[in-house]
Structures are given as structure tokens and as C-alpha cells.
Coordinates of C-alpha atoms in Angstrom, one line a residue:
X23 CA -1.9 -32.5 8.9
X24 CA -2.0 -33.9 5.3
X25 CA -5.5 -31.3 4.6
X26 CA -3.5 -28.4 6.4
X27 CA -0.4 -28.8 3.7
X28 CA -2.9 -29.3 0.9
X29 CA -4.7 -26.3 1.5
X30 CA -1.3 -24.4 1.9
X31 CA 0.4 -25.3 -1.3
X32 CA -2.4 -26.6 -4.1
X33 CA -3.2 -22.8 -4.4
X34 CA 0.9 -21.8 -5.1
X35 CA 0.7 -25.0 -7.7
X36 CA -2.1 -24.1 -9.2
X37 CA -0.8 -20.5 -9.9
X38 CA 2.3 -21.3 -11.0
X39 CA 0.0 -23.5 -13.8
X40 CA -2.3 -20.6 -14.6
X41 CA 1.2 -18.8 -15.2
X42 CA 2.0 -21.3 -17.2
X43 CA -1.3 -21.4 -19.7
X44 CA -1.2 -17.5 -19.9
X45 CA 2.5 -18.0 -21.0
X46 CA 1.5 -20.6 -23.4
X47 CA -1.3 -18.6 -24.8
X48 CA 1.3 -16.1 -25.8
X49 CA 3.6 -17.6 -27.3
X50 CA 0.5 -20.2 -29.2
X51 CA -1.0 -16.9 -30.0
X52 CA 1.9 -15.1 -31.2
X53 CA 3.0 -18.5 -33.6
X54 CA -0.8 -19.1 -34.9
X55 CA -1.0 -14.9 -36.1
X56 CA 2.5 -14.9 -37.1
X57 CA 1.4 -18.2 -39.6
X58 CA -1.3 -16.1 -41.2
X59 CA -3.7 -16.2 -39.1
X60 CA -6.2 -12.7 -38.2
X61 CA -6.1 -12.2 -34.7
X62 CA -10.1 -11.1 -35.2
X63 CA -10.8 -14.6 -36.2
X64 CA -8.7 -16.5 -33.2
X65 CA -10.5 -14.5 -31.4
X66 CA -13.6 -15.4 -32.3
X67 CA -13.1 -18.8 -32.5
X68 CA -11.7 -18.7 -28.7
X69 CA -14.4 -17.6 -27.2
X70 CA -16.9 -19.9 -29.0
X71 CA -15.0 -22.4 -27.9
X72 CA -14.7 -21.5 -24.2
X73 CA -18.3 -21.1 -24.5
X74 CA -18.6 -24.7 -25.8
X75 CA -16.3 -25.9 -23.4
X76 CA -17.9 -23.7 -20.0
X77 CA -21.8 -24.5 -20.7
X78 CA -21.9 -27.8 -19.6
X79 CA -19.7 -27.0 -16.4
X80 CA -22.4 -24.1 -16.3
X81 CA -25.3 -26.3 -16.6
X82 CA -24.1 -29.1 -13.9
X83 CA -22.8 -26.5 -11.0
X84 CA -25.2 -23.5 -11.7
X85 CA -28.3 -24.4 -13.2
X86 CA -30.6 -24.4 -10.2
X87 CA -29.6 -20.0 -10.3
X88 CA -30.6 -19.2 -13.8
X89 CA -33.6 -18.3 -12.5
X90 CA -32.1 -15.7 -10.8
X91 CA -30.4 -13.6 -14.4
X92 CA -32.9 -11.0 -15.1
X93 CA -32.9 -8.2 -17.8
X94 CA -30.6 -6.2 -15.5
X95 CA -28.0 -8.7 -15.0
X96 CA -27.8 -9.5 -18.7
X97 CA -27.3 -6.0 -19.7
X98 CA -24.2 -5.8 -16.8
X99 CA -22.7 -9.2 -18.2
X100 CA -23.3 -7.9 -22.2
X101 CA -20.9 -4.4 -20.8
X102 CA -18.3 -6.8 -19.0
X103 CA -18.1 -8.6 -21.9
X104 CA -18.0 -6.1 -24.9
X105 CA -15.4 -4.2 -22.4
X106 CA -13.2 -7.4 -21.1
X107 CA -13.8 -9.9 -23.6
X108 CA -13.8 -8.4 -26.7
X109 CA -12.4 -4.8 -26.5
X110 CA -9.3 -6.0 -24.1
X111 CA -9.0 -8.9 -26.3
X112 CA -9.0 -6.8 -29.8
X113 CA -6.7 -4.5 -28.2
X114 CA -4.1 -7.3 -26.1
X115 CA -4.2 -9.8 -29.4
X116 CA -3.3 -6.9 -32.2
X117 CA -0.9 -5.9 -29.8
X118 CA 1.0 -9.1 -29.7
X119 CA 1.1 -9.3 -33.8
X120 CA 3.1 -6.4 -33.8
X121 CA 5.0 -6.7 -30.5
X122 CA 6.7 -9.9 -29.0
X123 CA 5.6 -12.1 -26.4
X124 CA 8.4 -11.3 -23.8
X125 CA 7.4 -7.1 -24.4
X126 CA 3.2 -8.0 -24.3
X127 CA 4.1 -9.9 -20.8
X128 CA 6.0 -7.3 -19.3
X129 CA 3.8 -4.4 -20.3
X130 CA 0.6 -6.9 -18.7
X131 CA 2.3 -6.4 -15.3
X132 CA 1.0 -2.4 -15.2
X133 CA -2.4 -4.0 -14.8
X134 CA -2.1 -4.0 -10.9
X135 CA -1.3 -0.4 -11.2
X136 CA -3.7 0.7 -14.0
X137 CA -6.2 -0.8 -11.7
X138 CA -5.2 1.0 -8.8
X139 CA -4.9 4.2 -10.7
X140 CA -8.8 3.9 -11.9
X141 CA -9.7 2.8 -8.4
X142 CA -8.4 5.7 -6.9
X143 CA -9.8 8.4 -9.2
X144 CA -13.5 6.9 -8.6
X145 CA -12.7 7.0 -5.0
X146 CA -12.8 3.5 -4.7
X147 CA -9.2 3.2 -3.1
X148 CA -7.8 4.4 -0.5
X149 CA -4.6 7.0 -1.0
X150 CA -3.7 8.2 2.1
X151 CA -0.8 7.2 4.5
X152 CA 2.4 5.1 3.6
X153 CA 0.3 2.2 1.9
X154 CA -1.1 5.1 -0.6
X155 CA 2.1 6.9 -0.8
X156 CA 3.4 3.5 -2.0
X157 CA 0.7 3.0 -4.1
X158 CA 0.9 5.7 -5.9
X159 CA 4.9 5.3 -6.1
X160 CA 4.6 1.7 -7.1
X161 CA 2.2 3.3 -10.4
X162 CA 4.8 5.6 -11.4
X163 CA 7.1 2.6 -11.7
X164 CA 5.0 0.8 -13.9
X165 CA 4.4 3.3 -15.7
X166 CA 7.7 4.3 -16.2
X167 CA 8.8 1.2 -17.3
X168 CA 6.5 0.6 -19.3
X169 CA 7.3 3.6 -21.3
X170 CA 11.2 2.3 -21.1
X171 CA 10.2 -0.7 -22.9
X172 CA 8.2 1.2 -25.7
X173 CA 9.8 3.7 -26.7
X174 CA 14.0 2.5 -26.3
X175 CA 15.2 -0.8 -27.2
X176 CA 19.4 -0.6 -26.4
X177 CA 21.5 -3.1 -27.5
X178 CA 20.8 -6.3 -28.2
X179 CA 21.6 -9.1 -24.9
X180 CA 24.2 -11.6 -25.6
X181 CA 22.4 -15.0 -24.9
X182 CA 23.7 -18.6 -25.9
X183 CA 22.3 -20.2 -29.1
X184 CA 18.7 -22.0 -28.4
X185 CA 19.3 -25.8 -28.4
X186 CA 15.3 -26.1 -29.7
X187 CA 15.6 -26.6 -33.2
X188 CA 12.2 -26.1 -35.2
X189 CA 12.4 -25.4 -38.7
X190 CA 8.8 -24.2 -39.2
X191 CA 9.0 -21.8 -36.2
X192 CA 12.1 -20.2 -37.7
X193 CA 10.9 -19.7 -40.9
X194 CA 7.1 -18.6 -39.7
X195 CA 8.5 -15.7 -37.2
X196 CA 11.4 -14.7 -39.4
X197 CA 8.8 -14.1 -41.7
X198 CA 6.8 -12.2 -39.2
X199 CA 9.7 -10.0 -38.1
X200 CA 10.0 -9.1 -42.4
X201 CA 6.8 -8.0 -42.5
X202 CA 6.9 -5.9 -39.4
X203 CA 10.5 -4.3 -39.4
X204 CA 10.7 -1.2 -37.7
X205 CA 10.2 0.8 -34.5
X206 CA 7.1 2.0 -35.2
X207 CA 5.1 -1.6 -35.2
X208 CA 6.6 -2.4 -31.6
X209 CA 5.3 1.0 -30.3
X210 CA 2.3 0.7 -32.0
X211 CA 2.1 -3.2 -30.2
X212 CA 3.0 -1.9 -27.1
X213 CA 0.3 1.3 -27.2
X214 CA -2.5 -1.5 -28.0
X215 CA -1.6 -3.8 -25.0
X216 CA -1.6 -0.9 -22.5
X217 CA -4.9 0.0 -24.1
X218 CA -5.9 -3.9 -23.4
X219 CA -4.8 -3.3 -19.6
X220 CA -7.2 -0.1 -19.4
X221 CA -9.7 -2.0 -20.6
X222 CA -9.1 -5.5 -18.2
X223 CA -8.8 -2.5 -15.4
X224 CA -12.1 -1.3 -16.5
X225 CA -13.4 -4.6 -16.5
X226 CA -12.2 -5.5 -12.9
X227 CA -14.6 -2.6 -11.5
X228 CA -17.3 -3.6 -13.4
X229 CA -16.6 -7.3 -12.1
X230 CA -17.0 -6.1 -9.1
X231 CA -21.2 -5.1 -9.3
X232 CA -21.9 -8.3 -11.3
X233 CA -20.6 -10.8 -8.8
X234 CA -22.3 -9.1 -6.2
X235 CA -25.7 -9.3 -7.8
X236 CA -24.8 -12.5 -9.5
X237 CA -22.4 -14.7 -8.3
X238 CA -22.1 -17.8 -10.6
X239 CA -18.8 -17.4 -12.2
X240 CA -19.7 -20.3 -14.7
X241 CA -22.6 -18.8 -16.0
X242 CA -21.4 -15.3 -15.9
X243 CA -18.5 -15.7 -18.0
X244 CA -20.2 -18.8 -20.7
X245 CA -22.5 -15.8 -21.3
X246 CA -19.2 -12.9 -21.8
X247 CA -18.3 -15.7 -24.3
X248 CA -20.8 -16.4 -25.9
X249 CA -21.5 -12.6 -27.0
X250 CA -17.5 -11.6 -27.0
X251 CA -17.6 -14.5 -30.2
X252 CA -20.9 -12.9 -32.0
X253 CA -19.0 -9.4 -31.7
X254 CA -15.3 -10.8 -32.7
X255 CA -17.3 -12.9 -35.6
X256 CA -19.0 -9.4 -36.6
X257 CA -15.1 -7.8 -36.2
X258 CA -13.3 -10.1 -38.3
X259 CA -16.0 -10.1 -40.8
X260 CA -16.1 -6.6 -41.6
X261 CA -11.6 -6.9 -41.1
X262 CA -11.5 -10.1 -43.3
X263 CA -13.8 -10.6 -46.6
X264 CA -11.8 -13.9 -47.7
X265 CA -13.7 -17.0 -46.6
X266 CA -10.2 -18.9 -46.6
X267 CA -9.1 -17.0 -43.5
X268 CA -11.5 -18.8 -41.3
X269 CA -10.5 -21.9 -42.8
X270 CA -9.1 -24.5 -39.8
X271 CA -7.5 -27.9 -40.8
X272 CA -4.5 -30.0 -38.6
X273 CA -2.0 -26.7 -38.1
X274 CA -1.2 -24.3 -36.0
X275 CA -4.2 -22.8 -36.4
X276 CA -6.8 -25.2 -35.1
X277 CA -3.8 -25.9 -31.8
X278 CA -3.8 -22.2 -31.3
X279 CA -7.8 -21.8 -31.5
X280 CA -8.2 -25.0 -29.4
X281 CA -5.7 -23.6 -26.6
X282 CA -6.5 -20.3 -26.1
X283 CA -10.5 -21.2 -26.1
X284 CA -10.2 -24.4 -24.0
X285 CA -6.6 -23.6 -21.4
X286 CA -6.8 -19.7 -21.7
X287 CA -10.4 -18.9 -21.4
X288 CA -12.0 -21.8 -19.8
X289 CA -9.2 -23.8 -17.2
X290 CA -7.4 -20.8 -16.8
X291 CA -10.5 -18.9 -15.6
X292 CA -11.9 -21.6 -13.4
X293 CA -8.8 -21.8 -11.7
X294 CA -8.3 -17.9 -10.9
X295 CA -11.6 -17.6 -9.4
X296 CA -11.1 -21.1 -7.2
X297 CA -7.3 -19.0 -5.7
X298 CA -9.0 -15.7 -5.8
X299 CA -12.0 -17.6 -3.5
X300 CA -9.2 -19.5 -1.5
X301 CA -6.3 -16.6 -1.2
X302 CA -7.7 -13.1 -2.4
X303 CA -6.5 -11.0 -5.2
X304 CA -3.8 -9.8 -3.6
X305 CA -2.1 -13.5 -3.5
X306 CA -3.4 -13.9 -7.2
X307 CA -1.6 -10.7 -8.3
X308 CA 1.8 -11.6 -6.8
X309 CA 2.4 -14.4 -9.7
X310 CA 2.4 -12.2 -12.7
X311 CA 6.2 -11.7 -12.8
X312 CA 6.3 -15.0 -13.4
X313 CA 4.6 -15.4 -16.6
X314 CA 7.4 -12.9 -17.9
X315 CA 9.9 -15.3 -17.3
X316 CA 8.2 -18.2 -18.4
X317 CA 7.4 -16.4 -22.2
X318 CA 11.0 -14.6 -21.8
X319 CA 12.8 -18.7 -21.6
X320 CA 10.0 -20.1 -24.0
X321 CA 10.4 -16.9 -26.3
X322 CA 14.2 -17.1 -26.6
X323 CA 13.9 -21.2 -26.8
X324 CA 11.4 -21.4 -29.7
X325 CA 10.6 -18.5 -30.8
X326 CA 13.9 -17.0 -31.0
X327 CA 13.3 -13.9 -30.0
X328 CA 15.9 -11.2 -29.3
X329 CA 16.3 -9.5 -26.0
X330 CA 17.1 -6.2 -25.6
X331 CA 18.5 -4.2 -22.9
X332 CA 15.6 -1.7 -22.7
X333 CA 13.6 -4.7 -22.3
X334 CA 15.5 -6.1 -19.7
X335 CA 15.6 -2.6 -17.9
X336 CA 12.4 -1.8 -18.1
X337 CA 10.8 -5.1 -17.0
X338 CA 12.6 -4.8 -13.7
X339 CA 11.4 -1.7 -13.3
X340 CA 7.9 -3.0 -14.1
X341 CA 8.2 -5.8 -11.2
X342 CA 9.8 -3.4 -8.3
X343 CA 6.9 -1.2 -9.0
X344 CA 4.0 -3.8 -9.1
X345 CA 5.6 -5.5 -5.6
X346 CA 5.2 -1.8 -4.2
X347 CA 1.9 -2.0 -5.1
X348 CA 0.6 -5.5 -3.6
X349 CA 2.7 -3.9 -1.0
X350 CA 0.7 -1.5 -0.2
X351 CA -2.5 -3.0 -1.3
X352 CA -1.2 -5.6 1.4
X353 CA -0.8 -2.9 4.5
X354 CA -4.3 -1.8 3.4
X355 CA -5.6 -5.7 4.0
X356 CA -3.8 -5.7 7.3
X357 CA -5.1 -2.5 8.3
X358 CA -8.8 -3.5 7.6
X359 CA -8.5 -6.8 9.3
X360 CA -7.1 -5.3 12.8
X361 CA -10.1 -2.8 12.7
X362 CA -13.1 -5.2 12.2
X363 CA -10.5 -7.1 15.0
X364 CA -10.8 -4.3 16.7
X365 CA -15.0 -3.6 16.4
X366 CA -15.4 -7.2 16.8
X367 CA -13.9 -6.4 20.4
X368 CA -15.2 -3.6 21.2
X369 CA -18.5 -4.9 20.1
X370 CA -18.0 -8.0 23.0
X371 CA -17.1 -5.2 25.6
X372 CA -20.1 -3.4 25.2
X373 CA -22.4 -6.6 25.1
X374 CA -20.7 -7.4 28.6
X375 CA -21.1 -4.4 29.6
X376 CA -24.9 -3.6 29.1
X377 CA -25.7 -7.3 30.9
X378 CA -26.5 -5.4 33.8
X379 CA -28.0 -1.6 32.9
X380 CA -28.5 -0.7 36.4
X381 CA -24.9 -1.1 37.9
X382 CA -22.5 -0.9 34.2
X383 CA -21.1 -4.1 35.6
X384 CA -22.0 -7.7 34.4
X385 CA -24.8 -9.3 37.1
X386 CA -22.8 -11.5 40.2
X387 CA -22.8 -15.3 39.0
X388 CA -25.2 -15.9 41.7
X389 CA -27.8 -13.7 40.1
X390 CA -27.1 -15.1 36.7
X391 CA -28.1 -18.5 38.2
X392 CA -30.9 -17.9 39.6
X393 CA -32.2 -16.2 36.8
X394 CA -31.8 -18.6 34.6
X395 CA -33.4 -21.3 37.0
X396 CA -36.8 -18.8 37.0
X397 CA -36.7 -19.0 33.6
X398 CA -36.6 -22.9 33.2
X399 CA -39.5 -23.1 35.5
X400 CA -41.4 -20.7 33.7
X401 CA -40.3 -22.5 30.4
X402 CA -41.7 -26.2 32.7

């Protein structure tokens, strides 16, 4: 009983904490650019840090199937990682310095559906009957508000005063908004983290072939980070000549590096694949709303961020849609499982059937005995 209830809600806990880190890398992320920190260099020092972090997990779980990576598998995990490490990255972390956390969380939600979309066009998804049809309506949603969010902003939501108090958060992000006053920074934010989505959609499919060849997820992404840092170091040292800007000491900027390499890229990882293992990615999928909420109360608490209606608007939009899509991502799950149900039957029938080839009709009991008995003599 006590195994049955464990099984049933450790995975809902630990989603709700992966939520939670994403939300956190957000919001760190957002405080340790906005403090003068290039996003090419907290990226590189994140994913030399999750590959610090994952190599030792690597070598005690996964060692005995190195032998296994050849020249073939290295190339496919260098692609998954120039595409989802560094290029999403780039594209997802720029995006946040010119956009807000609450807008970079509610555009992340089209993933499901940018996914979907790619799936579709290479004919790896299915399109046809309701569950395409809502599919495929369920896209246009996100899509739409997606574009709601980026291009209108309406009037500003009346919310109480924050009763978090931080002085250096005030100063740091009023600071930040100074410097990038203006519609055309939050458009420009929000065009680069739907460009990160493409790319973590791209990723997915790609994903897909490596695990099947090579399925050690320890490994596998210790490597993506160890050559998404070289590229992010090679980035932000052709974005950033100034040897000061990769300078760490006891700020923001060493809690920020430390968080996203350690909580974002290595827990938060680890714990994703253990509920995609346990529930499917359909069950995975179903808590991203909630990290919008999470930034949206954390955002508004600490950062002080402003809320605006189009935001509001369009993030509901964003959440109707994705549901329609795990909804019909869900009728396709059903669907398969009654078939192989079905085959698995059908399968028995004709084993039962063929017993006897003479008659179509299984042998009398009698003559199934004595069988048998001829054959334990012959067997003596």
C-alpha cells in the first residue's frame, strides 16, 4: 500500500520541484544579467559546471557503457548539443535580458506545440481525426497567444504593493528596465525565446535517435555540456574582450552561475528523465503552466515586475491551447494502447486457434494429455 502511494505521488512532487528550479533559474538568471552580467558568459560557466557536477554521477551509474560511444554517437551528441545546449540557450538567455521572466515563461509554453508542429511536417505525428484536429487547434492557440503577448501590452494590472523588500533587487532591475525602455527590446526578447523553443523542438527530434542508439542519459548530456561550455566560452569571447566580465567573487553572479549549472542543468535534468521513465512526456508536459505562475508570484514579489493585461490575456490563451494539445497527444496514447490491446488479442486467438491445424479447433483435453505423457516418456 505504502509503495503503491509512493509510486503514485513522488512523481507529481518531483515535478512540481523541477517547476520550481526552472522558475528559479529565471528569475536567478534574469537578477545575475540584469547585475552586469553577459548572458554568453553565465552560459558558459553553467554548463561547465553541470559538466563538473554530472561526470561523477556519469562515471558511477554509466561507466561500464562507454565502451559502447563510437564516432557516430559522438557526432549525434556534438549536433544535440550545439542545437539544444548552446543555440536554445543563446537564444532563451538573450531573450530573457531584454524580456521579463513572467513573458520568457509564458512564451516557453508554445514548446508543446512548436514540437508538434515540426513533428507533423516530417511526418512523424499523426494529424488525422479529432486528436489531430485538436492538435493542430491547440497550435494555433499558442501561437496566437504568443503573438498577443509580443506585440500588445494593454494597461498595466492593479496588484497590491510586494511586502518583499530588497533594496539591491530594486535598484539592479530598475536599472535594467533604464537601459531597455521601449517596445522594441520586449519584442526583440520575445522573438529570441520563440527562436530558443524552435531550437529545444528541434532538439527533442534529434533526442529521439540518440537515446535509441545510446541510452545513458548521464553520459549523454555530461558530454552536450561539456562542448555547449567550449562553444559558449568561444561566444562570449568573441561578444566580450574585457577580462573583468568573467570575473566571479561572493555576488549574484557566482549564486546565479552555481544555480543554473548545478539545479537547472544537472538536478533538474536528472529528475525529468527519472518522470519521463516513470510517467511519459505527456505527464511531464502537463506541469508547464505551472512554472508561469510560480515566476509570475516570484516576479511580482522580488523582482517587481509589472503585469500587463496583454500578458495576462495572452498567457491564458497560451495554457487553453497547450491542454488541447496534451489533449490530443493524450487520445493518440489511448488510441495506441487499445490497438497493441487489441493485436495482443488477436495474436492469442490465432495461437489457440492453430493448436490443432487439422480441425481449426484447439485438440480435446484428453488428447492434450496424452500427448504430453508421450512426450515425458520420450524425454525419460
Amino acid at each position: 500500500m505504502e509503495a503503491s502511494i509512493v509510486s503514485t505521488y513522488l512523481p507529481l512532487l518531483a515535478m512540481v520541484l523541477v517547476q520550481l528550479g526552472l522558475a528559479g533559474l529565471n528569475v536567478m538568471s534574469k537578477l545575475t544579467m540584469a547585475s552586469g552580467m553577459s548572458p554568453y558568459v553565465l552560459l558558459a560557466y553553467r554548463n561547465f559546471i553541470a559538466a563538473a557536477f554530472l561526470a561523477p554521477i556519469a562515471f558511477l551509474v554509466e561507466r561500464k557503457t562507454w565502451r559502447a560511444i563510437s564516432k557516430k554517437i559522438l557526432f549525434q551528441i556534438f549536433i544535440c548539443s550545439s542545437i539544444g545546449a548552446t543555440l536554445n540557450q543563446v537564444l532563451y538567455f538573450v531573450g530573457l535580458k531584454y524580456s521579463s521572466p513572467t513573458v520568457a515563461s509564458a512564451l516557453n509554453n508554445t514548446l508543446p506545440a512548436v514540437t508538434f508542429l515540426l513533428a507533423a511536417l516530417l511526418k512523424m505525428e499523426p494529424v488525422a481525426g479529432r486528436a489531430g484536429r485538436a492538435k493542430v487547434a491547440g497550435t494555433a492557440l499558442c501561437v496566437a497567444g504568443s503573438m498577443l503577448m509580443t506585440f500588445y501590452r494593454g494597461p498595466l494590472v492593479r496588484t497590491l504593493a510586494s511586502p518583499v523588500h530588497w533594496p539591491y533587487v530594486q535598484g539592479t532591475m530598475a536599472a535594467e528596465a533604464a537601459a531597455h525602455a521601449g517596445g522594441h527590446a520586449v519584442v526583440l526578447g520575445a522573438v529570441l525565446v520563440i527562436g530558443s523553443n524552435v531550437a529545444w523542438a528541434i532538439w527533442f527530434i534529434i533526442q529521439k535517435n540518440l537515446s535509441k542508439s545510446f541510452a545513458c542519459p548521464y553520459t549523454s548530456t555530461a558530454l552536450m555540456a561539456l562542448i555547449a561550455s567550449v562553444q559558449c566560452a568561444a561566444i562570449a569571447g568573441a561578444a566580450e574582450r574585457r577580462l573583468s566580465a568573467w570575473e566571479l567573487g561572493l555576488d549574484i553572479r557566482l549564486v546565479g552561475a552555481l544555480y543554473a549549472g548545478i539545479v537547472a542543468s544537472g538536478m533538474v535534468c536528472t529528475v525529468l528523465s527519472w518522470c519521463i521513465q516513470e510517467r511519459g512526456p505527456v505527464f511531464v508536459s502537463m506541469f508547464s503552466p505551472l512554472m508561469l505562475i510560480v515566476v509570475a508570484v516570484v516576479g511580482w514579489g522580488i523582482l517587481g515586475e509589472k503585469i500587463h493585461v496583454g500578458s495576462v490575456i495572452g498567457a491564458v490563451i497560451i495554457v487553453v491551447g497547450l491542454y488541447t494539445v496534451l489533449w490530443g497527444k493524450g487520445r493518440d496514447l489511448d488510441g495506441a494502447a487499445v490497438a497493441i490491446a487489441s493485436l495482443a488479442g488477436d495474436e492469442e486467438m490465432n495461437g489457440v486457434v492453430g493448436a490443432d491445424d487439422t480441425t481449426g479447433r484447439a485438440p480435446p483435453v484428453g488428447q492434450t494429455r496424452h500427448d504430453s505423457s508421450d512426450q515425458q516418456k520420450v524425454a525419460a
